[in-house]
JSON list of C-alpha atoms in Angstrom, two decimals:
[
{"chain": "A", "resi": 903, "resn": "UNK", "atom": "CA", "xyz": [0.00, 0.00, 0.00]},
{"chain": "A", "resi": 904, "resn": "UNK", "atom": "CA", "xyz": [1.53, 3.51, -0.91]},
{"chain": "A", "resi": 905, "resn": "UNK", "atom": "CA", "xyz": [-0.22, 5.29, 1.96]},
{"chain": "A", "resi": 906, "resn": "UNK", "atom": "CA", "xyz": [1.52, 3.15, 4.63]},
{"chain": "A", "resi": 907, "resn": "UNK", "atom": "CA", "xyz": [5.12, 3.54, 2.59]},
{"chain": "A", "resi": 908, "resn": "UNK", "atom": "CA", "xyz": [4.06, 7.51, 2.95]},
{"chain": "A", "resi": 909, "resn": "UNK", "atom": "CA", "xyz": [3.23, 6.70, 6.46]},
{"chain": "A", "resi": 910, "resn": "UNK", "atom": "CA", "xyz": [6.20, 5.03, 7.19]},
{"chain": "A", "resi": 911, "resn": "UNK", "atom": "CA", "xyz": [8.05, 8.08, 6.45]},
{"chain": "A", "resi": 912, "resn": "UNK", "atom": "CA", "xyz": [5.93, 10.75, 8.24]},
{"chain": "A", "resi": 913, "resn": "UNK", "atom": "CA", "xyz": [8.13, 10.05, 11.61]},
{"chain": "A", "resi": 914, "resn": "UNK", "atom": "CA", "xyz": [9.06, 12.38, 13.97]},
{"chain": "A", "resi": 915, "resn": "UNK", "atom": "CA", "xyz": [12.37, 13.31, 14.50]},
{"chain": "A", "resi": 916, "resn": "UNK", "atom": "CA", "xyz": [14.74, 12.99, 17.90]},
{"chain": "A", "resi": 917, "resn": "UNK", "atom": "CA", "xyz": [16.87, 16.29, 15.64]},
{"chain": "A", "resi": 918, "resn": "UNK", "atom": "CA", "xyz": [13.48, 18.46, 15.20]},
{"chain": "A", "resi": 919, "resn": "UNK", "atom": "CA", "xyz": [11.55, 20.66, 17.52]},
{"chain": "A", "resi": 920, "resn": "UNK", "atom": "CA", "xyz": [8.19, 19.98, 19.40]},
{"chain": "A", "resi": 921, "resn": "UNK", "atom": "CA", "xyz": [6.07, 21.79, 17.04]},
{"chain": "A", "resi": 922, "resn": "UNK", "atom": "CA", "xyz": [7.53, 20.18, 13.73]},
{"chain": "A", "resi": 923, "resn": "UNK", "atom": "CA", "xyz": [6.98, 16.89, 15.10]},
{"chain": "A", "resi": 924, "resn": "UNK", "atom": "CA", "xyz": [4.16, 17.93, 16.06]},
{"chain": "A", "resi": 925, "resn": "UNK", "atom": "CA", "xyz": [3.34, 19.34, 12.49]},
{"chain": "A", "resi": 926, "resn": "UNK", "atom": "CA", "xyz": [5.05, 15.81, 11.03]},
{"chain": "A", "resi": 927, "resn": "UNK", "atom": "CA", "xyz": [2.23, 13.47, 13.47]},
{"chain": "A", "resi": 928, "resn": "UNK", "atom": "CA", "xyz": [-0.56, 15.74, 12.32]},
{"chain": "A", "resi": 929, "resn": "UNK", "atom": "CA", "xyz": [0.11, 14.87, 8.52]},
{"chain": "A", "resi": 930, "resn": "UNK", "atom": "CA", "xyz": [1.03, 11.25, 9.65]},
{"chain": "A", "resi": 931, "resn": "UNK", "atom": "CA", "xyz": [-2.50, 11.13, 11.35]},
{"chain": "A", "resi": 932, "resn": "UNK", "atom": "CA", "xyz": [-4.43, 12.92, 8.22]},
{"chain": "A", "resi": 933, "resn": "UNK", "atom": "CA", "xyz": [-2.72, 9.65, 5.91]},
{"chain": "A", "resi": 934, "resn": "UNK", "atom": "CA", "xyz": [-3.07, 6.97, 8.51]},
{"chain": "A", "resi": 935, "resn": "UNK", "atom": "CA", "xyz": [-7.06, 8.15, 8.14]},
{"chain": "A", "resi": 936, "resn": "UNK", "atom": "CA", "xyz": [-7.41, 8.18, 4.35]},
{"chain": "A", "resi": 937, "resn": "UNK", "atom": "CA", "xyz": [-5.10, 4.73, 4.73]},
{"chain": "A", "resi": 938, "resn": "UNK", "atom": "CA", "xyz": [-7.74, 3.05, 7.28]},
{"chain": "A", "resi": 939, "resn": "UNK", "atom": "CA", "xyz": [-10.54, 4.25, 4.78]},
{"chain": "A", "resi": 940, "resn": "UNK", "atom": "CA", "xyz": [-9.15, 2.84, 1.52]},
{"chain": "A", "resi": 941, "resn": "UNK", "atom": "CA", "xyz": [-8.23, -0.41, 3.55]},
{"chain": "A", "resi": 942, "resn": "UNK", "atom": "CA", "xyz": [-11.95, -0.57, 3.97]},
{"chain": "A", "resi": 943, "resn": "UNK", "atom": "CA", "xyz": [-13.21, 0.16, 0.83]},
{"chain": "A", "resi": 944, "resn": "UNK", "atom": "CA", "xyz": [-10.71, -3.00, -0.33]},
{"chain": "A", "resi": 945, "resn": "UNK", "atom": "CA", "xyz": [-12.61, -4.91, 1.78]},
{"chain": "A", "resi": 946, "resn": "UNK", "atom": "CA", "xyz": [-16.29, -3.63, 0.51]},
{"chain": "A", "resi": 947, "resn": "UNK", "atom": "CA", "xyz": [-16.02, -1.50, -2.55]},
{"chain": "A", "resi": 948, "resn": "UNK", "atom": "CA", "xyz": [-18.06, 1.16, -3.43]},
{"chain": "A", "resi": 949, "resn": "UNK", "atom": "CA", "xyz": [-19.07, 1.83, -0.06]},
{"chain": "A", "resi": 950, "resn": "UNK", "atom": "CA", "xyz": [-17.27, 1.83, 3.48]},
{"chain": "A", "resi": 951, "resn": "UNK", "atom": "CA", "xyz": [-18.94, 0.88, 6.76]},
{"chain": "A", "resi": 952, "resn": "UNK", "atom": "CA", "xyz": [-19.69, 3.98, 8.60]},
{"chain": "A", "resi": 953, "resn": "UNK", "atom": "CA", "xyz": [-18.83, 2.21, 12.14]},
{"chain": "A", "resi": 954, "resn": "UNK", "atom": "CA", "xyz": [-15.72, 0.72, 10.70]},
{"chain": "A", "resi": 955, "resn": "UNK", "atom": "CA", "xyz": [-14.31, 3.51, 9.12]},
{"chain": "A", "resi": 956, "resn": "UNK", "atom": "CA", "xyz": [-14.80, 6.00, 12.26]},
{"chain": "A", "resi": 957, "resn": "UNK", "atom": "CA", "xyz": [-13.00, 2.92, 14.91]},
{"chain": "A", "resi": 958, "resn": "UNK", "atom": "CA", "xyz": [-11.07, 2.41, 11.99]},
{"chain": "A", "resi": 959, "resn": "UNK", "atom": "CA", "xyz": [-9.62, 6.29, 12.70]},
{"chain": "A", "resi": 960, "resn": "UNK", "atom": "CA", "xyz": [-10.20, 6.43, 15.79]},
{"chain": "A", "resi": 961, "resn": "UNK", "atom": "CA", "xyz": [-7.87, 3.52, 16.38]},
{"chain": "A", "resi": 962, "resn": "UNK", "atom": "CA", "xyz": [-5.50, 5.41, 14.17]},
{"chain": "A", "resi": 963, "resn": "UNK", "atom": "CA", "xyz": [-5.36, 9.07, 15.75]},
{"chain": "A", "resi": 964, "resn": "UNK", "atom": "CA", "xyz": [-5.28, 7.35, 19.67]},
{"chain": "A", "resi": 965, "resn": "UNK", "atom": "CA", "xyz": [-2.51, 5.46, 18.47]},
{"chain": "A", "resi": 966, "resn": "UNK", "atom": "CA", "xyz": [-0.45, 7.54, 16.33]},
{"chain": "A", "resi": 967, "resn": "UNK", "atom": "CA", "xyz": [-0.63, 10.59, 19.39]},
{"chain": "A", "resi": 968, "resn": "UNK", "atom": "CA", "xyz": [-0.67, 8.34, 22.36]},
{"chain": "A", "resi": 969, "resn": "UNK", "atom": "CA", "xyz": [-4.03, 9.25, 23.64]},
{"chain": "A", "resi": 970, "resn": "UNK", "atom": "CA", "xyz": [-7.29, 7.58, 25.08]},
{"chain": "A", "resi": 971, "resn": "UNK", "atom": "CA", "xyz": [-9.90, 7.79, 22.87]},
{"chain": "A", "resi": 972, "resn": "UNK", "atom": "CA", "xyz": [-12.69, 6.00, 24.17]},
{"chain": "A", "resi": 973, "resn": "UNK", "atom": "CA", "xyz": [-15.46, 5.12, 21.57]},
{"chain": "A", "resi": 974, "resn": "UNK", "atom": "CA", "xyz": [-19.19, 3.98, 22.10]},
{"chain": "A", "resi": 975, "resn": "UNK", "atom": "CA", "xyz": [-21.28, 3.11, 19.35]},
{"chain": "A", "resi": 976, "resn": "UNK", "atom": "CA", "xyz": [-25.19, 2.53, 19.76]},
{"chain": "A", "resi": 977, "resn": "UNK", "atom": "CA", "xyz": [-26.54, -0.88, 18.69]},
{"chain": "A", "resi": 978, "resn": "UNK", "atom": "CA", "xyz": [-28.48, 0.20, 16.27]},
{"chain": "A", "resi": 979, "resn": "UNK", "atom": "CA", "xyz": [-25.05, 1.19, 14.51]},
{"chain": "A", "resi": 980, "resn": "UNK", "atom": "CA", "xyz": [-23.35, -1.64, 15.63]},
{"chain": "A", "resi": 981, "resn": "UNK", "atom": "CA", "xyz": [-23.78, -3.55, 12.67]},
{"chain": "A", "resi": 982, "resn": "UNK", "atom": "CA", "xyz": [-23.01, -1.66, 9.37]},
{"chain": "A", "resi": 983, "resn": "UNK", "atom": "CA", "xyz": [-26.37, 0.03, 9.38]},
{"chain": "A", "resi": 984, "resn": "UNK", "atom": "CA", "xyz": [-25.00, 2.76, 7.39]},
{"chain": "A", "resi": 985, "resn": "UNK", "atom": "CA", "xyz": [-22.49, 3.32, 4.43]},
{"chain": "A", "resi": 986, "resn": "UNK", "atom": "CA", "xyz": [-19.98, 5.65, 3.51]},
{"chain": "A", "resi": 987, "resn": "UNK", "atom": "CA", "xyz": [-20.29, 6.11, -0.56]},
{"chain": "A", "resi": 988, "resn": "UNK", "atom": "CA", "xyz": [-16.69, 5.85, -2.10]},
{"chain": "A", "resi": 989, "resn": "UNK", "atom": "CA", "xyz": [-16.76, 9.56, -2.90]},
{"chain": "A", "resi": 990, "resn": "UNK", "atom": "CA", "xyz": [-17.77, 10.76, 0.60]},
{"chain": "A", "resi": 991, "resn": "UNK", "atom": "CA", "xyz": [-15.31, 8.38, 2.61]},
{"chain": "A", "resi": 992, "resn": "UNK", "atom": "CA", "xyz": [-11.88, 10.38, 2.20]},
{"chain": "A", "resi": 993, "resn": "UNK", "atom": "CA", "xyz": [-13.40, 14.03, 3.06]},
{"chain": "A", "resi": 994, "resn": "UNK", "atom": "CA", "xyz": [-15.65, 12.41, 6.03]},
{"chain": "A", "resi": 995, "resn": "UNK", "atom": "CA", "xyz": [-12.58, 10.83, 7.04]},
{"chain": "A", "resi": 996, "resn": "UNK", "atom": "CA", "xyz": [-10.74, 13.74, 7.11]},
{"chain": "A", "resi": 997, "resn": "UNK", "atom": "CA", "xyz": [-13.46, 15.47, 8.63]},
{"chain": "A", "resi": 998, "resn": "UNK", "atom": "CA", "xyz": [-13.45, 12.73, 11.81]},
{"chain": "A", "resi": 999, "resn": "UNK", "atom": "CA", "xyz": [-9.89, 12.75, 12.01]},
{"chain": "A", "resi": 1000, "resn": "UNK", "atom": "CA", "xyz": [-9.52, 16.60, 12.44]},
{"chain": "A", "resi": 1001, "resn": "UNK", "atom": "CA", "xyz": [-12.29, 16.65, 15.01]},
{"chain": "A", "resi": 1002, "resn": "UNK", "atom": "CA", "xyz": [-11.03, 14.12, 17.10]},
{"chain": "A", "resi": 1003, "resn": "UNK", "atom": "CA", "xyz": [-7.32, 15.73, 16.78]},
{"chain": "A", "resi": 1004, "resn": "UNK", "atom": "CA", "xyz": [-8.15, 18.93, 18.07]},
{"chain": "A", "resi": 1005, "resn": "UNK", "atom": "CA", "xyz": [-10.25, 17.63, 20.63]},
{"chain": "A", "resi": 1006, "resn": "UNK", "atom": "CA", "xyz": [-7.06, 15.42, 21.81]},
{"chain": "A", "resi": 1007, "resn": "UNK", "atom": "CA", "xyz": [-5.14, 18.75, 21.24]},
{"chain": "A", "resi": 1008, "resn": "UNK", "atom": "CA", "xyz": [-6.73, 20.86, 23.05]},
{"chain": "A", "resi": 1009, "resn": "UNK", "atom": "CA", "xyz": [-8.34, 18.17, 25.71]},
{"chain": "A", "resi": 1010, "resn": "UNK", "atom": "CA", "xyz": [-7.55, 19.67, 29.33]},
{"chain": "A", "resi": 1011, "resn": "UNK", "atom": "CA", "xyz": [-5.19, 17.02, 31.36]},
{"chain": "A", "resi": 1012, "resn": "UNK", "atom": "CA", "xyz": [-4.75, 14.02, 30.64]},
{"chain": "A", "resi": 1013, "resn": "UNK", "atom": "CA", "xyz": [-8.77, 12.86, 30.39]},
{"chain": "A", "resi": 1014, "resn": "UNK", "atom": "CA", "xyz": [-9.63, 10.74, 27.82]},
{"chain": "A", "resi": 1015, "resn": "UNK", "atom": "CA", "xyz": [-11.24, 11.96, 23.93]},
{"chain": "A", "resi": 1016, "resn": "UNK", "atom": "CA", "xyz": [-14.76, 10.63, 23.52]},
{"chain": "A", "resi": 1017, "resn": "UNK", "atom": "CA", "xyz": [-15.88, 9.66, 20.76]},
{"chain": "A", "resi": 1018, "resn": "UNK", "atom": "CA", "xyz": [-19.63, 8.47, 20.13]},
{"chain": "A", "resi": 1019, "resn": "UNK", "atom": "CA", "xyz": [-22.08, 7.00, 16.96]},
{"chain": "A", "resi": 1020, "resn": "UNK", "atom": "CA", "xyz": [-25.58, 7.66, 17.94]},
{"chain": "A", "resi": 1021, "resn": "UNK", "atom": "CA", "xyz": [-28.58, 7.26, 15.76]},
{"chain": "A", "resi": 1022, "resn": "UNK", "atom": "CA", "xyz": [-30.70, 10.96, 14.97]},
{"chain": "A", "resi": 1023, "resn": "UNK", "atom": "CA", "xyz": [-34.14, 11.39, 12.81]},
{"chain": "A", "resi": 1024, "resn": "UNK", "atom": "CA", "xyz": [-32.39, 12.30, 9.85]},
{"chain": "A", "resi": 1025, "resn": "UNK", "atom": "CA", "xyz": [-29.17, 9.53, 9.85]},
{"chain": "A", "resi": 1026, "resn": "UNK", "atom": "CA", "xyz": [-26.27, 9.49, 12.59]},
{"chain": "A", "resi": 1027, "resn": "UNK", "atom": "CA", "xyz": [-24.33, 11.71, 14.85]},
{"chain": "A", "resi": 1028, "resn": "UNK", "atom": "CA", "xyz": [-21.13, 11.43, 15.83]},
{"chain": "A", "resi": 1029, "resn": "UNK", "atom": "CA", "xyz": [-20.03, 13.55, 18.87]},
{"chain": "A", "resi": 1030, "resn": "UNK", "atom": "CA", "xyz": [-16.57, 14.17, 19.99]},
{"chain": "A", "resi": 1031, "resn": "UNK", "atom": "CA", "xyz": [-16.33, 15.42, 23.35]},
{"chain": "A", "resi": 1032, "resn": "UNK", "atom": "CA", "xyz": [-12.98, 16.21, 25.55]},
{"chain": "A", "resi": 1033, "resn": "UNK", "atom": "CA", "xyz": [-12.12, 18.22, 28.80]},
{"chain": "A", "resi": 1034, "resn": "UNK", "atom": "CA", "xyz": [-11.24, 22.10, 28.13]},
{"chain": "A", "resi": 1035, "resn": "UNK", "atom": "CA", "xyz": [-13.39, 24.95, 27.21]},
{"chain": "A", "resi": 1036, "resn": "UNK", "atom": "CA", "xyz": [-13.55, 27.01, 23.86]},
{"chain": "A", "resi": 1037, "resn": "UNK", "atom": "CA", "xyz": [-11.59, 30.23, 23.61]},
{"chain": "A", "resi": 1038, "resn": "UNK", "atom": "CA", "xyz": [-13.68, 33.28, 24.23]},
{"chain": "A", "resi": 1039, "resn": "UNK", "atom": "CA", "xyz": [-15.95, 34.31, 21.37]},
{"chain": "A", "resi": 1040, "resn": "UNK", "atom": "CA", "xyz": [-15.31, 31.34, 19.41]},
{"chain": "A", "resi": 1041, "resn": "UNK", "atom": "CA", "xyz": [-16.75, 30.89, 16.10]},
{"chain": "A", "resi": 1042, "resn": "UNK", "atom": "CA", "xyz": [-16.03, 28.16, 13.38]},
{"chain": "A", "resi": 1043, "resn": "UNK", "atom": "CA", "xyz": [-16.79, 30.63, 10.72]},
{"chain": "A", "resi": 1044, "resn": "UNK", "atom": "CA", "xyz": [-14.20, 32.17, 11.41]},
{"chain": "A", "resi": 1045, "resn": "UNK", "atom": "CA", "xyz": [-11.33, 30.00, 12.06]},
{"chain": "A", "resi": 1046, "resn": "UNK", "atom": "CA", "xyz": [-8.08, 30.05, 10.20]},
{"chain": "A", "resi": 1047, "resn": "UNK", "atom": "CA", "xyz": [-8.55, 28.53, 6.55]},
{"chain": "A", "resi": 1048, "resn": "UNK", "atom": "CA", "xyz": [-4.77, 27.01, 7.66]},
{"chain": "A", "resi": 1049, "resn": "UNK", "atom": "CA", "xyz": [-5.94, 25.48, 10.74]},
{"chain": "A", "resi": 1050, "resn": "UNK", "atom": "CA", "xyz": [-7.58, 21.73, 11.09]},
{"chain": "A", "resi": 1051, "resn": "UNK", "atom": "CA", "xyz": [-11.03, 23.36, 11.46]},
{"chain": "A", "resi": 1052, "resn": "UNK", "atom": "CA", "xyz": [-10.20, 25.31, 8.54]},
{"chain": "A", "resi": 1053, "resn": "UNK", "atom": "CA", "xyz": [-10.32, 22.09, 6.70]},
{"chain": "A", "resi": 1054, "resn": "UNK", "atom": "CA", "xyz": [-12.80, 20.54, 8.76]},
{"chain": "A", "resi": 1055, "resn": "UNK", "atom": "CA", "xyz": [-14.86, 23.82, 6.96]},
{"chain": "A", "resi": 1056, "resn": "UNK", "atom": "CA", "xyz": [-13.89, 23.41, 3.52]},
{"chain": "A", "resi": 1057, "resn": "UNK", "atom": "CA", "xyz": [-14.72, 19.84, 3.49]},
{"chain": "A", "resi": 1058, "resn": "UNK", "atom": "CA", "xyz": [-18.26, 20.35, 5.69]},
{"chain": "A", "resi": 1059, "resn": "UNK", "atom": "CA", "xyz": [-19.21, 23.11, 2.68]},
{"chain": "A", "resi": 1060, "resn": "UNK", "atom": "CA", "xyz": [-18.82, 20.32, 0.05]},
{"chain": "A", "resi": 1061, "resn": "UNK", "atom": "CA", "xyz": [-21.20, 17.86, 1.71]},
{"chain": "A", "resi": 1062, "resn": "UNK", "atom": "CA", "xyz": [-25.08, 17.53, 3.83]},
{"chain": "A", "resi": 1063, "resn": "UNK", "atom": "CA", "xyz": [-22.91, 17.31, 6.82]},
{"chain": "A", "resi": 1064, "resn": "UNK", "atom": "CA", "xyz": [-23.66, 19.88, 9.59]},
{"chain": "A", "resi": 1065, "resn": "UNK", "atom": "CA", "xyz": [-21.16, 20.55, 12.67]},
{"chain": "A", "resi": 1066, "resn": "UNK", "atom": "CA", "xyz": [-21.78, 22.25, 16.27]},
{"chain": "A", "resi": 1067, "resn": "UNK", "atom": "CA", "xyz": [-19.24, 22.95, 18.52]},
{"chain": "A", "resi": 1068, "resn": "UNK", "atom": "CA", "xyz": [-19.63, 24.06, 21.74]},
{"chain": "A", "resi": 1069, "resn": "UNK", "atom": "CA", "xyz": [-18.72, 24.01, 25.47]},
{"chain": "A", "resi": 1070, "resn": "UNK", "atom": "CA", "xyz": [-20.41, 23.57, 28.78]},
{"chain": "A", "resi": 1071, "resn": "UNK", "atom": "CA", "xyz": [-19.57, 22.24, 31.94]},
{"chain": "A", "resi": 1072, "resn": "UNK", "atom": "CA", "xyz": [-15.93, 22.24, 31.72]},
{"chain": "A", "resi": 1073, "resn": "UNK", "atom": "CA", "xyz": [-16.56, 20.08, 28.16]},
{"chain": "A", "resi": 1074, "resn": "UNK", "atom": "CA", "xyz": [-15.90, 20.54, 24.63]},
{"chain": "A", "resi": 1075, "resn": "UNK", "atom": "CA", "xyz": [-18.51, 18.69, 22.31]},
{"chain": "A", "resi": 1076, "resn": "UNK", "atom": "CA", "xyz": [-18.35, 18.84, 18.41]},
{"chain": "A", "resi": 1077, "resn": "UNK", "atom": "CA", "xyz": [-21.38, 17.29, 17.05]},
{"chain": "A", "resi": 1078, "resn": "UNK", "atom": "CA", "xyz": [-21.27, 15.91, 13.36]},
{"chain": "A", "resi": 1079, "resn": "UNK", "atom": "CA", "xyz": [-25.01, 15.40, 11.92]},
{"chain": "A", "resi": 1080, "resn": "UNK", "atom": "CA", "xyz": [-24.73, 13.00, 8.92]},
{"chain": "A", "resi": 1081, "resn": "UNK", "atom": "CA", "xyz": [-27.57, 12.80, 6.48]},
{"chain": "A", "resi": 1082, "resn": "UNK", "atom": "CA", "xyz": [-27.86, 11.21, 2.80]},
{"chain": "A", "resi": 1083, "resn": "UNK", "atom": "CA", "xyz": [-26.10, 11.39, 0.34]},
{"chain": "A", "resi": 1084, "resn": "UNK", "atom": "CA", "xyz": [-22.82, 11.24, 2.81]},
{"chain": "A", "resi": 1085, "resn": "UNK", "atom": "CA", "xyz": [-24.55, 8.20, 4.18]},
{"chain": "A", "resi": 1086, "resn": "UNK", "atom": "CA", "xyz": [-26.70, 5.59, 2.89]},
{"chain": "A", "resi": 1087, "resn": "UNK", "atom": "CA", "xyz": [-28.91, 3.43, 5.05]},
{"chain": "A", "resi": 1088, "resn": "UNK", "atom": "CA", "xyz": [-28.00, -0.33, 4.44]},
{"chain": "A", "resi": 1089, "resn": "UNK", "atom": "CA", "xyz": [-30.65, -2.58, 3.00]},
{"chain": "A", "resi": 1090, "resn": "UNK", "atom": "CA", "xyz": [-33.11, 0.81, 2.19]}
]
C-alpha cells in the first residue's frame, strides 16, 4: 500500500523541535485516516462501513498521538447500518480525524477523547467530546482557513454534513449530523 510507505516516512524526528513533530504526526495522522478508509473500501467497494471507518480512525489518531480515545457506538449502529459512498469516505474521514485531533489537542489534562455513533431522525451523529473549554468568542466561521477546522470547513461546505461545537460544563462537544447522500442506510 503507498499510503503506509508515505506513512512510514511521516516520523518524527529525535533532531526536530516539538512543534515540527508535532506538524510531522498531524500529517502522519491525516494519511493513517485516508489509509484506514481505503483499507476498507478494499474490503467492501463502493461503499465503506460507517462504524468501521470512524474505529477504523479512531484507532488510528489514539494510536499515532498516544491518547485515550474512548469510543461507544449505539446498537443500532453496531452492525453496518449505514455506508460511507466511495466519494464521501476520504473528506468524512478527514473530517473525523480533524475533530477528534483537536479535541485530543486541546483536551484539558490528561482525560480521555470521547468519541460516540448515535442514531438521529435524519441519519447518525457522531459527537466528539474532551475536557477544556472554547476560547472566548469562538466561532467556526471564522477559524483560520490554515488550521484543522479550517479544513474541517472546507470539506463540511462540500457535503449535507452539519457541525456544532460548543462548550459547557468544563466540556468541549463537536457534534457531526450526517444525512444522505454522505450516508446511505444499508438494506433501504
Amino acid at each position: 500500500n503507498h499510503l503506509q510507505g508515505v506513512l512510514n516516512l511521516l516520523q518524527p524526528r529525535q533532531d526536530a523541535d516539538a512543534e515540527s513533530n508535532a506538524m510531522i504526526t498531524r500529517a502522519a495522522t491525516q494519511v493513517a485516516g485516508i489509509a484506514q478508509v481505503h483499507g476498507i473500501l478494499m474490503a467492501s467497494p463502493a461503499r465503506a462501513p460507517l462504524s468501521s471507518m470512524v474505529v477504523a480512525i479512531v484507532e488510528a489518531v489514539a494510536t499515532l498521538w498516544n491518547v485515550p480515545v474512548v469510543t461507544s457506538i449505539s446498537d443500532e449502529l453496531l452492525a453496518p447500518a449505514y455506508s460511507v459512498p466511495e466519494k464521501e469516505s476520504v473528506p468524512l474521514a478527514l473530517i473525523v480525524n480533524e475533530l477528534i485531533l483537536n479535541a485530543i489537542k486541546h483536551r484539558r489534562g490528561a482525560e480521555p477523547v470521547n468519541v460516540a455513533l448515535e442514531p438521529d431522525a435524519n441519519g447518525v451523529l457522531i459527537r466528539i467530546s474532551n475536557a477544556g473549554s472554547l476560547p472566548p468568542g469562538f466561532d467556526l466561521s471564522t477559524r483560520a482557513t490554515a488550521s484543522g477546522l479550517g479544513l474541517v470547513r472546507s470539506l463540511i461546505a462540500r457535503t449535507s454534513t452539519r457541525l456544532t461545537i460548543a462548550s459547557a460544563d468544563g466540556f468541549v462537544l463537536s457534534q457531526l449530523e450526517l444525512s444522505p447522500p454522505v450516508i446511505v442506510r444499508t438494506g433501504v
